[in-house]
PDB file of C-alpha atoms in Angstrom:
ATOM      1  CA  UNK A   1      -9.277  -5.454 -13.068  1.00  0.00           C
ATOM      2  CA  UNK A   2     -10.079  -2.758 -10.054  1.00  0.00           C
ATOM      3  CA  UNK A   3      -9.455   0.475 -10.962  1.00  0.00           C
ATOM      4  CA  UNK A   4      -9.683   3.182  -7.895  1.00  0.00           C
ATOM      5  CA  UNK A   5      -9.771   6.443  -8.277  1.00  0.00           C
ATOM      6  CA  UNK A   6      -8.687   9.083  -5.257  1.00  0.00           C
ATOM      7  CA  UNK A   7      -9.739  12.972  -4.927  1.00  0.00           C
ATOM      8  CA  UNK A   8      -7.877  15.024  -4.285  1.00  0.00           C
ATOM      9  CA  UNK A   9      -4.421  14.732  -4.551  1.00  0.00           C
ATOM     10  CA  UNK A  10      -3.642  17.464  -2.395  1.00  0.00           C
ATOM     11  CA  UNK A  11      -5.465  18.741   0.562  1.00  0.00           C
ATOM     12  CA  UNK A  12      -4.521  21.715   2.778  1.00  0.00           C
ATOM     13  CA  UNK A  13      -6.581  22.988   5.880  1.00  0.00           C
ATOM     14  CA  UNK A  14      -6.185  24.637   9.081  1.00  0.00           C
ATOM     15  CA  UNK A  15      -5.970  23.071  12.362  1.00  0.00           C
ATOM     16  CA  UNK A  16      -9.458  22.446  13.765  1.00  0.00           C
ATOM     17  CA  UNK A  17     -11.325  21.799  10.477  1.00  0.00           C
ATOM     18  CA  UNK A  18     -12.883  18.849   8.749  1.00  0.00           C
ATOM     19  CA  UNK A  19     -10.925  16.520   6.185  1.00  0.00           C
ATOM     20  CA  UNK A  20     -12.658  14.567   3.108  1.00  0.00           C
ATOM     21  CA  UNK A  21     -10.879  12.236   1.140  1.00  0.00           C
ATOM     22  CA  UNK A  22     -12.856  10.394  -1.446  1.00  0.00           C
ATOM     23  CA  UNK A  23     -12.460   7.399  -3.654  1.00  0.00           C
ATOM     24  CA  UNK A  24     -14.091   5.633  -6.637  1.00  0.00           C
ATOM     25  CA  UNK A  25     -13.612   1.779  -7.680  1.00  0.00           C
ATOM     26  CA  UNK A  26     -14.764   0.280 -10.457  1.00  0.00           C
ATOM     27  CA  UNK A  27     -15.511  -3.405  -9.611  1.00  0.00           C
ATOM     28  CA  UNK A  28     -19.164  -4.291  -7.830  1.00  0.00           C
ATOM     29  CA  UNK A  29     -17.510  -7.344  -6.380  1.00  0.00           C
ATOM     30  CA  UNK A  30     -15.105  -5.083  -4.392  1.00  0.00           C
ATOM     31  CA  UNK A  31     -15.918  -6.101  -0.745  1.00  0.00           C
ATOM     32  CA  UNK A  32     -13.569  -4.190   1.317  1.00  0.00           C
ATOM     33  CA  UNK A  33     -12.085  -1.184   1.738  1.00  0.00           C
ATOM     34  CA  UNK A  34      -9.246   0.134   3.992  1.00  0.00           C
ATOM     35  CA  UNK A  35      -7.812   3.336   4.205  1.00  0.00           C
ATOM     36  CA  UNK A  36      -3.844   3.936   5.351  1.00  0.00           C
ATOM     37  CA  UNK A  37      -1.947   6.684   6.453  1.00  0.00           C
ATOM     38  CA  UNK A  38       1.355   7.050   5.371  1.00  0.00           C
ATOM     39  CA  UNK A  39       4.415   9.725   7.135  1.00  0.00           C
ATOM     40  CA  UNK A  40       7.125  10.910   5.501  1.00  0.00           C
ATOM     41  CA  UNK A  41      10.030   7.849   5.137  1.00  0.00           C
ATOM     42  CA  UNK A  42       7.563   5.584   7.261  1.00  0.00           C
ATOM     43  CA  UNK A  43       5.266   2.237   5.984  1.00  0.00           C
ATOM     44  CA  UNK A  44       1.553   2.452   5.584  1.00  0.00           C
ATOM     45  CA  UNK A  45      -0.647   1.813   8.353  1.00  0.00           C
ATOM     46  CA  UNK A  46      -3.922   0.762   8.509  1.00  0.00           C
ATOM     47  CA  UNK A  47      -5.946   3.240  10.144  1.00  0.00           C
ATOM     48  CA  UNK A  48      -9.745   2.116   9.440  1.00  0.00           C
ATOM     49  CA  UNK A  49     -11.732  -0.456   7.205  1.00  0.00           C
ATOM     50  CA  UNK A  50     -14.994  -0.716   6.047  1.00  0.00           C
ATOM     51  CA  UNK A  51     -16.618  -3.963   4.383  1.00  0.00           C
ATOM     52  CA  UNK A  52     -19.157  -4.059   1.692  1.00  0.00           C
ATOM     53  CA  UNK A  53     -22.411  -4.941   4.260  1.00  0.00           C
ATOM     54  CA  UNK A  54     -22.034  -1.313   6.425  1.00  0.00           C
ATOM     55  CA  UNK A  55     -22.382   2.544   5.312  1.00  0.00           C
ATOM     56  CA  UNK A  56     -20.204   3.952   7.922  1.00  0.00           C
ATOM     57  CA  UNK A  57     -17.522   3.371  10.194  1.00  0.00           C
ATOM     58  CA  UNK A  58     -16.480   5.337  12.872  1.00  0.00           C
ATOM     59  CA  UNK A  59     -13.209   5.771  15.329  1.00  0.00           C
ATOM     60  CA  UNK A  60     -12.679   8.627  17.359  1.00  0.00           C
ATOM     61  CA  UNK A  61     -11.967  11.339  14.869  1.00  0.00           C
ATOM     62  CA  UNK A  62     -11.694   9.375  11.950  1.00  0.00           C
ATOM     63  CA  UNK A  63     -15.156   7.950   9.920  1.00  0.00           C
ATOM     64  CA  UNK A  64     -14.977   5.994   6.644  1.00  0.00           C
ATOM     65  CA  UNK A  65     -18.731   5.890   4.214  1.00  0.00           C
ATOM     66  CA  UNK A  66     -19.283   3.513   1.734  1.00  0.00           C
ATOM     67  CA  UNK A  67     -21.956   4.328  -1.143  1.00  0.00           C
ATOM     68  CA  UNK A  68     -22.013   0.707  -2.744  1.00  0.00           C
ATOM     69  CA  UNK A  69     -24.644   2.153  -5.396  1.00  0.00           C
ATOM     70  CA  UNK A  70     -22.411   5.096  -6.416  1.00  0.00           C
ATOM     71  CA  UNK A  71     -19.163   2.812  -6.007  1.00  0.00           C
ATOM     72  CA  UNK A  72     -17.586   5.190  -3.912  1.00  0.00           C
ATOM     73  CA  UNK A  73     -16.255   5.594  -0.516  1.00  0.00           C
ATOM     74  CA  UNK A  74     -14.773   8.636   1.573  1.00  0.00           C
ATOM     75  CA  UNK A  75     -12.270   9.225   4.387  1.00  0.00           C
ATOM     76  CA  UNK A  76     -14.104  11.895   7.007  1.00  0.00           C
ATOM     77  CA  UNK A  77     -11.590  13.478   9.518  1.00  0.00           C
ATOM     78  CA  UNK A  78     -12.648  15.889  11.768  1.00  0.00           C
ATOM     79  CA  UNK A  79     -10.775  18.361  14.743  1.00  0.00           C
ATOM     80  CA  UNK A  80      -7.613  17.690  12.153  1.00  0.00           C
ATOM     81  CA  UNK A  81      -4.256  18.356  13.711  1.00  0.00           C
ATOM     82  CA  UNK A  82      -1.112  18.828  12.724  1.00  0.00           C
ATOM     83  CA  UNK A  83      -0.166  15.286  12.894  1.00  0.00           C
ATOM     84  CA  UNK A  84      -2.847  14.149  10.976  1.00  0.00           C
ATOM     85  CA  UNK A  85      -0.293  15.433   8.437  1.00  0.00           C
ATOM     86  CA  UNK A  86       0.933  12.387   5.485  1.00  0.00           C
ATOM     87  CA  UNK A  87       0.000  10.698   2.845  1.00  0.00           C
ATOM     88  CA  UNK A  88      -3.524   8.749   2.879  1.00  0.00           C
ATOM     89  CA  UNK A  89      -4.299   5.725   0.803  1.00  0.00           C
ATOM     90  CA  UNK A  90      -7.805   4.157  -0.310  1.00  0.00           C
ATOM     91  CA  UNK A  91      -7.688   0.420  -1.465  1.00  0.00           C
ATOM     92  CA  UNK A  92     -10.405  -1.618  -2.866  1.00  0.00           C
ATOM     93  CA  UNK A  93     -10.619  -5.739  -2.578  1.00  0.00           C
ATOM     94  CA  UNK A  94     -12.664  -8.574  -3.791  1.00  0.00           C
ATOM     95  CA  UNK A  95     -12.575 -11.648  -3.725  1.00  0.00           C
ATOM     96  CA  UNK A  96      -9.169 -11.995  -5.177  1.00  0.00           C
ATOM     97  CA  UNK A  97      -8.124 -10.364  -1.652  1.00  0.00           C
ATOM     98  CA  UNK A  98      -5.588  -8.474  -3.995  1.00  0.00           C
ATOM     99  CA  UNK A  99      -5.921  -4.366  -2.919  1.00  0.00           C
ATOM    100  CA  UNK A 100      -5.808  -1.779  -5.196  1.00  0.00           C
ATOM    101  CA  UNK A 101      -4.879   1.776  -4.037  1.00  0.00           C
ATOM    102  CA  UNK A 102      -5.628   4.565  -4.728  1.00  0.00           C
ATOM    103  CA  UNK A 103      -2.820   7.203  -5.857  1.00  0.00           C
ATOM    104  CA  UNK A 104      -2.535   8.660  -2.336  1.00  0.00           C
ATOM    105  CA  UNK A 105      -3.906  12.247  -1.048  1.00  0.00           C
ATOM    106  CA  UNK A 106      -1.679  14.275   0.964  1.00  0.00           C
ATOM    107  CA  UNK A 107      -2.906  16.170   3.865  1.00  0.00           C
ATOM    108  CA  UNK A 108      -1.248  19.287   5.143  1.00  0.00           C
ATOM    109  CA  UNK A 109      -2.646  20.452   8.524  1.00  0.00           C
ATOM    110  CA  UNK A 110      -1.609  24.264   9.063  1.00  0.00           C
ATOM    111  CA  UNK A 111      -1.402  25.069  12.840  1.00  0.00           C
TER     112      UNK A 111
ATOM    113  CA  UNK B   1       4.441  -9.742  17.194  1.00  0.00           C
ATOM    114  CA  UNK B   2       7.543  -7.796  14.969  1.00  0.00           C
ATOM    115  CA  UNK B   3       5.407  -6.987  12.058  1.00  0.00           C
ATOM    116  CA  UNK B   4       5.956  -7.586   8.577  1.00  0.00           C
ATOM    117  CA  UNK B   5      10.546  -7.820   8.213  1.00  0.00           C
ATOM    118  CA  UNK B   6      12.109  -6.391   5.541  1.00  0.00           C
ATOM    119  CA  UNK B   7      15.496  -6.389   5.025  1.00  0.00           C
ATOM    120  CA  UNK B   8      18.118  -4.520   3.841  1.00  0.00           C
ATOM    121  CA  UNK B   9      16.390  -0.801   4.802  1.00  0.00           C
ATOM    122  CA  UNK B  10      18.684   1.354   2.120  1.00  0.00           C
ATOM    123  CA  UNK B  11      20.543  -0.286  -0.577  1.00  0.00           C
ATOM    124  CA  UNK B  12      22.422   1.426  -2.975  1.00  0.00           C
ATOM    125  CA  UNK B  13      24.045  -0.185  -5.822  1.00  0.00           C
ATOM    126  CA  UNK B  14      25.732   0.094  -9.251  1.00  0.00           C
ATOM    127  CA  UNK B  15      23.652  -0.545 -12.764  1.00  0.00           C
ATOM    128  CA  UNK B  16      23.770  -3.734 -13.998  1.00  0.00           C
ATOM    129  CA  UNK B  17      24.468  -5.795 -10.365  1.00  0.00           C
ATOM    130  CA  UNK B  18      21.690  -7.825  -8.534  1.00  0.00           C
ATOM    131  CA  UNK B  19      19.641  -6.969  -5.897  1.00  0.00           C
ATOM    132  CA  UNK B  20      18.009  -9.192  -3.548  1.00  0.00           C
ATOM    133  CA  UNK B  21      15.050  -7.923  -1.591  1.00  0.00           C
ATOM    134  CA  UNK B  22      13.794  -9.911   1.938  1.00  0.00           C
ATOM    135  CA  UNK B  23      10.734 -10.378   3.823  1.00  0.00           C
ATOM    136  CA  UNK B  24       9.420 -11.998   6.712  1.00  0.00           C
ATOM    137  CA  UNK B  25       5.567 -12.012   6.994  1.00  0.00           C
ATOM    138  CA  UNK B  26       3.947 -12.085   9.929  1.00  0.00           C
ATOM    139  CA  UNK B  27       3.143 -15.441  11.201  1.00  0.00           C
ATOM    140  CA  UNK B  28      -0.073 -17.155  10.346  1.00  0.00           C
ATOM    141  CA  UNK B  29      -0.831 -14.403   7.105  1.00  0.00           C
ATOM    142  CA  UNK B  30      -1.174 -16.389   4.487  1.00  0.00           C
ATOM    143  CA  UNK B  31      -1.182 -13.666   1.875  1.00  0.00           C
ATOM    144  CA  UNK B  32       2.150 -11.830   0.743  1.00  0.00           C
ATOM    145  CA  UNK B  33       2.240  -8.621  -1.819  1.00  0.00           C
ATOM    146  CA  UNK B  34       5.247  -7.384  -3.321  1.00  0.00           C
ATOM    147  CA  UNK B  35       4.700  -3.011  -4.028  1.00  0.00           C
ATOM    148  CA  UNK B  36       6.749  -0.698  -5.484  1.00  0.00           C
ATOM    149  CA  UNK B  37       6.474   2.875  -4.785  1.00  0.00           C
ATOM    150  CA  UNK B  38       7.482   6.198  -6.457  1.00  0.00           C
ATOM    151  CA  UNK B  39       6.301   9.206  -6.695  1.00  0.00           C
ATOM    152  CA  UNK B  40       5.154   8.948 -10.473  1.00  0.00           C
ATOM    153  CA  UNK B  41       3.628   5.877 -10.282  1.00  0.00           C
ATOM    154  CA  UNK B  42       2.666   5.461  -6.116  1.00  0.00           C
ATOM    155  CA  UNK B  43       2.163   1.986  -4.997  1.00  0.00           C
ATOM    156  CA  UNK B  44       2.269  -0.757  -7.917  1.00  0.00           C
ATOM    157  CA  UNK B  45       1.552  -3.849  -7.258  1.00  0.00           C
ATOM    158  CA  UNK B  46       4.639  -6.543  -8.346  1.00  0.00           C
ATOM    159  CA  UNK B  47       3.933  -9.732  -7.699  1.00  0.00           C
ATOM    160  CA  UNK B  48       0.935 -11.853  -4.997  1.00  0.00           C
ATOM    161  CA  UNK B  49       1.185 -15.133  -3.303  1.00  0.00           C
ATOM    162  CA  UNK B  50      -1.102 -17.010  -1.307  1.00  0.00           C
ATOM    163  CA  UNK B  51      -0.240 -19.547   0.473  1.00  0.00           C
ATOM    164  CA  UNK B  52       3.836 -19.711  -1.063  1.00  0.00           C
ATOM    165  CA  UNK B  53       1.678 -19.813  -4.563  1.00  0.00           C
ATOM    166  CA  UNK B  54       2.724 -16.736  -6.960  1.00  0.00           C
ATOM    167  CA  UNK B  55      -0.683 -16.004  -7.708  1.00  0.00           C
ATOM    168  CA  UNK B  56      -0.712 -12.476  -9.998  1.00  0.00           C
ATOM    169  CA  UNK B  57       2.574 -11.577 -11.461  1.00  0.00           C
ATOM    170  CA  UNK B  58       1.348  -9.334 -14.046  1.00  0.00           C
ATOM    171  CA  UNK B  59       2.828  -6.381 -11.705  1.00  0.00           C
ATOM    172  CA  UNK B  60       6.400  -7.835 -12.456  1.00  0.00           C
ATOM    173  CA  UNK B  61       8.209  -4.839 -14.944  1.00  0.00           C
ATOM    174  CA  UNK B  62      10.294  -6.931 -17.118  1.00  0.00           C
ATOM    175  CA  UNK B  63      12.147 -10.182 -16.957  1.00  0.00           C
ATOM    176  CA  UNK B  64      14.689  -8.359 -14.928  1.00  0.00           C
ATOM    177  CA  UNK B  65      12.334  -8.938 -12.109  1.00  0.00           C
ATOM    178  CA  UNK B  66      11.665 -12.637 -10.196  1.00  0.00           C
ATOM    179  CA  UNK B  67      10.057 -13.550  -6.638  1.00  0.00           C
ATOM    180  CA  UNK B  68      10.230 -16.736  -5.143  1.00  0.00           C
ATOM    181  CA  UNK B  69       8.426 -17.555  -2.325  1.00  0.00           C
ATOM    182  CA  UNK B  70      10.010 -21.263  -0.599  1.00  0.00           C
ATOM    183  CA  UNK B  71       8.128 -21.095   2.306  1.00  0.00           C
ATOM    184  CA  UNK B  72       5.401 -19.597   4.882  1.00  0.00           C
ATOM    185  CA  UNK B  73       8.045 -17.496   6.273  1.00  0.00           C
ATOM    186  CA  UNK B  74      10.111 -16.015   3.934  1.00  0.00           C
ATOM    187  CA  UNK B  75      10.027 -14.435   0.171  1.00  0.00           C
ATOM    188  CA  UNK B  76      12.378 -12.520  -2.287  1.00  0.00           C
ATOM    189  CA  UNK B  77      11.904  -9.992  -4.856  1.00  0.00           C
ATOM    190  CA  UNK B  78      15.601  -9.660  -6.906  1.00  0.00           C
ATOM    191  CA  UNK B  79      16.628  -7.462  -9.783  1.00  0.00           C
ATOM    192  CA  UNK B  80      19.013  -8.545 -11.758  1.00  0.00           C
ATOM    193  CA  UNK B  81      20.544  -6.654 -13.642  1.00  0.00           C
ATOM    194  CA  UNK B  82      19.412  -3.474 -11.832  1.00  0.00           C
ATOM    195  CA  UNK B  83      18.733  -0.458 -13.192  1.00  0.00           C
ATOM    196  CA  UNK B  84      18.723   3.109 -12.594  1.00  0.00           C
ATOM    197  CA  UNK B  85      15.088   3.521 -13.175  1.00  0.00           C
ATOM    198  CA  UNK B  86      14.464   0.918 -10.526  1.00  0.00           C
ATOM    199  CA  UNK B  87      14.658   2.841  -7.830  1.00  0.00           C
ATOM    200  CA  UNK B  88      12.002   2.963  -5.846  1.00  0.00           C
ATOM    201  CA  UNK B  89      10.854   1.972  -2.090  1.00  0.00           C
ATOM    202  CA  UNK B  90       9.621  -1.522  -2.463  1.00  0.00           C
ATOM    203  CA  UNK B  91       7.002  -2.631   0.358  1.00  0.00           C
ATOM    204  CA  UNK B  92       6.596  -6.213   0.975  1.00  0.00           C
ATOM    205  CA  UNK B  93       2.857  -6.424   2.885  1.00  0.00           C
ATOM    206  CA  UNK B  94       0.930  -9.545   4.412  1.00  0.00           C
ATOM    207  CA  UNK B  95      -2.434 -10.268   4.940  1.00  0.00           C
ATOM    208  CA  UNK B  96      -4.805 -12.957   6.678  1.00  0.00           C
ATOM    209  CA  UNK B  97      -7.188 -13.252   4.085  1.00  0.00           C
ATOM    210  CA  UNK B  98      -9.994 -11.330   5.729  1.00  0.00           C
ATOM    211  CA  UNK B  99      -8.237  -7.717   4.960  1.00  0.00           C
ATOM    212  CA  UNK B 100      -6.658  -5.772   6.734  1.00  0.00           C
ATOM    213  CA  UNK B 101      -3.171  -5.783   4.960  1.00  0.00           C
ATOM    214  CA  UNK B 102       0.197  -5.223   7.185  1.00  0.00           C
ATOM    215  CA  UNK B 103       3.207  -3.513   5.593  1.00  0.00           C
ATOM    216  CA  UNK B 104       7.053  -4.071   6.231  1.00  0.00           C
ATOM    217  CA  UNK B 105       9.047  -0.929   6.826  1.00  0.00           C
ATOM    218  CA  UNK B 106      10.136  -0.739   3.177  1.00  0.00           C
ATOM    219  CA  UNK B 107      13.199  -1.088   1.502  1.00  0.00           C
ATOM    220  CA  UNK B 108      14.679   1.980  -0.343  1.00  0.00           C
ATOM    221  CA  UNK B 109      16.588   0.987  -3.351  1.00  0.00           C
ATOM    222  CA  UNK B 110      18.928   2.915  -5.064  1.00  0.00           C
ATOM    223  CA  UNK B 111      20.310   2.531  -8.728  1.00  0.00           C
ATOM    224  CA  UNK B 112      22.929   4.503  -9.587  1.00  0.00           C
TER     225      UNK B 112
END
């Protein structure tokens, strides 16, 4: 089955500077990729995707890559602010449609 | 649109009684994942239907653990009997089939 991998586990920065999350998978028929944010005692939301037939993905602040050579995808963030603060997820899907995530990354934006 | 429904939010119960997890999907998603999460383990996938089908149960712990899934609108996940280890938030998420999965607020069990 998938296997995703998700670096690192913890991430601290100040206000004002760039984010990087980044993931691994381990099945080439992996096709899509979404990324979720999850706050403290809250559900995970779906913040941006990225399918298997684009590099890059961008909205607003937030900007996804996908190296389908390497098997690897990252989670760019940039101006970070203090409630860009929680708990991000990677996931990886196929044609099974079943996701699996990554083991989370949590982001601590210092004012 | 309400989102994926999950119901009871908290539920705290004794060892050894059953527990009986609900979810709504939203309308029209023909997919429907069962997760638990902890902190040791983060989100493990229980149990996947498609189309009221259990398709991958190979998340399921033990025999303690069952999902049914009667129709397009409505699933369980119960424990029975529950244990202390079993505590967990358990997410019940839908999806349309093209991605883009939705998750219920989570149910926060509690095995004591």
């Amino acid at each position: 089955g998938e296997n995703v991998e998700q670096h690192p586990s913890t991430l601290s920065v100040q206000e004002g500077d760039s984010a990087v999350i980044k993931c691994t998978y381990s099945d080439s028929a992996s096709n899509y990729f979404p990324w979720y944010k999850q706050e403290l005692g809250k559900r995970p939301q779906l913040i941006i995707d990225i399918r298997s037939n684009v590099g890059e993905k961008k909205d607003q602040r937030i900007a996804v890559t996908l190296n389908k050579t390497a098997k690897h995808f990252s989670l760019h963030i940039t101006e970070t602010q203090p409630e860009d603060s929680a708990v991000y997820f990677c996931a990886a899907s196929g044609g099974s449609y079943i996701p699996t995530f990554g083991r989370g990354t949590s982001l601590i934006v210092h004012p | 649109d309400a989102g994926v429904i999950q119901s009871p939010r908290h539920e705290v119960t004794e060892m050894g009684q059953e527990v009986t997890l609900r979810c709504k999907p939203i309308s029209g998603h023909n997919s429907l994942f069962w997760y638990r999460q902890t902190m040791m383990r983060g989100l493990e996938l229980l149990i996947y239907f498609n189309n009221n089908v259990p398709i991958d149960d190979s998340g399921m712990p033990e025999d303690r653990f069952s999902a049914k899934m009667p129709n397009a609108s409505f699933s369980t996940l119960k424990i029975q009997p529950s244990e202390p280890r079993d505590s967990a938030v358990y997410f019940c998420a839908t999806g349309g089939g093209a991605g883009g999965y939705t998750f219920g607020s989570g149910t926060r069990l509690t095995v004591v």
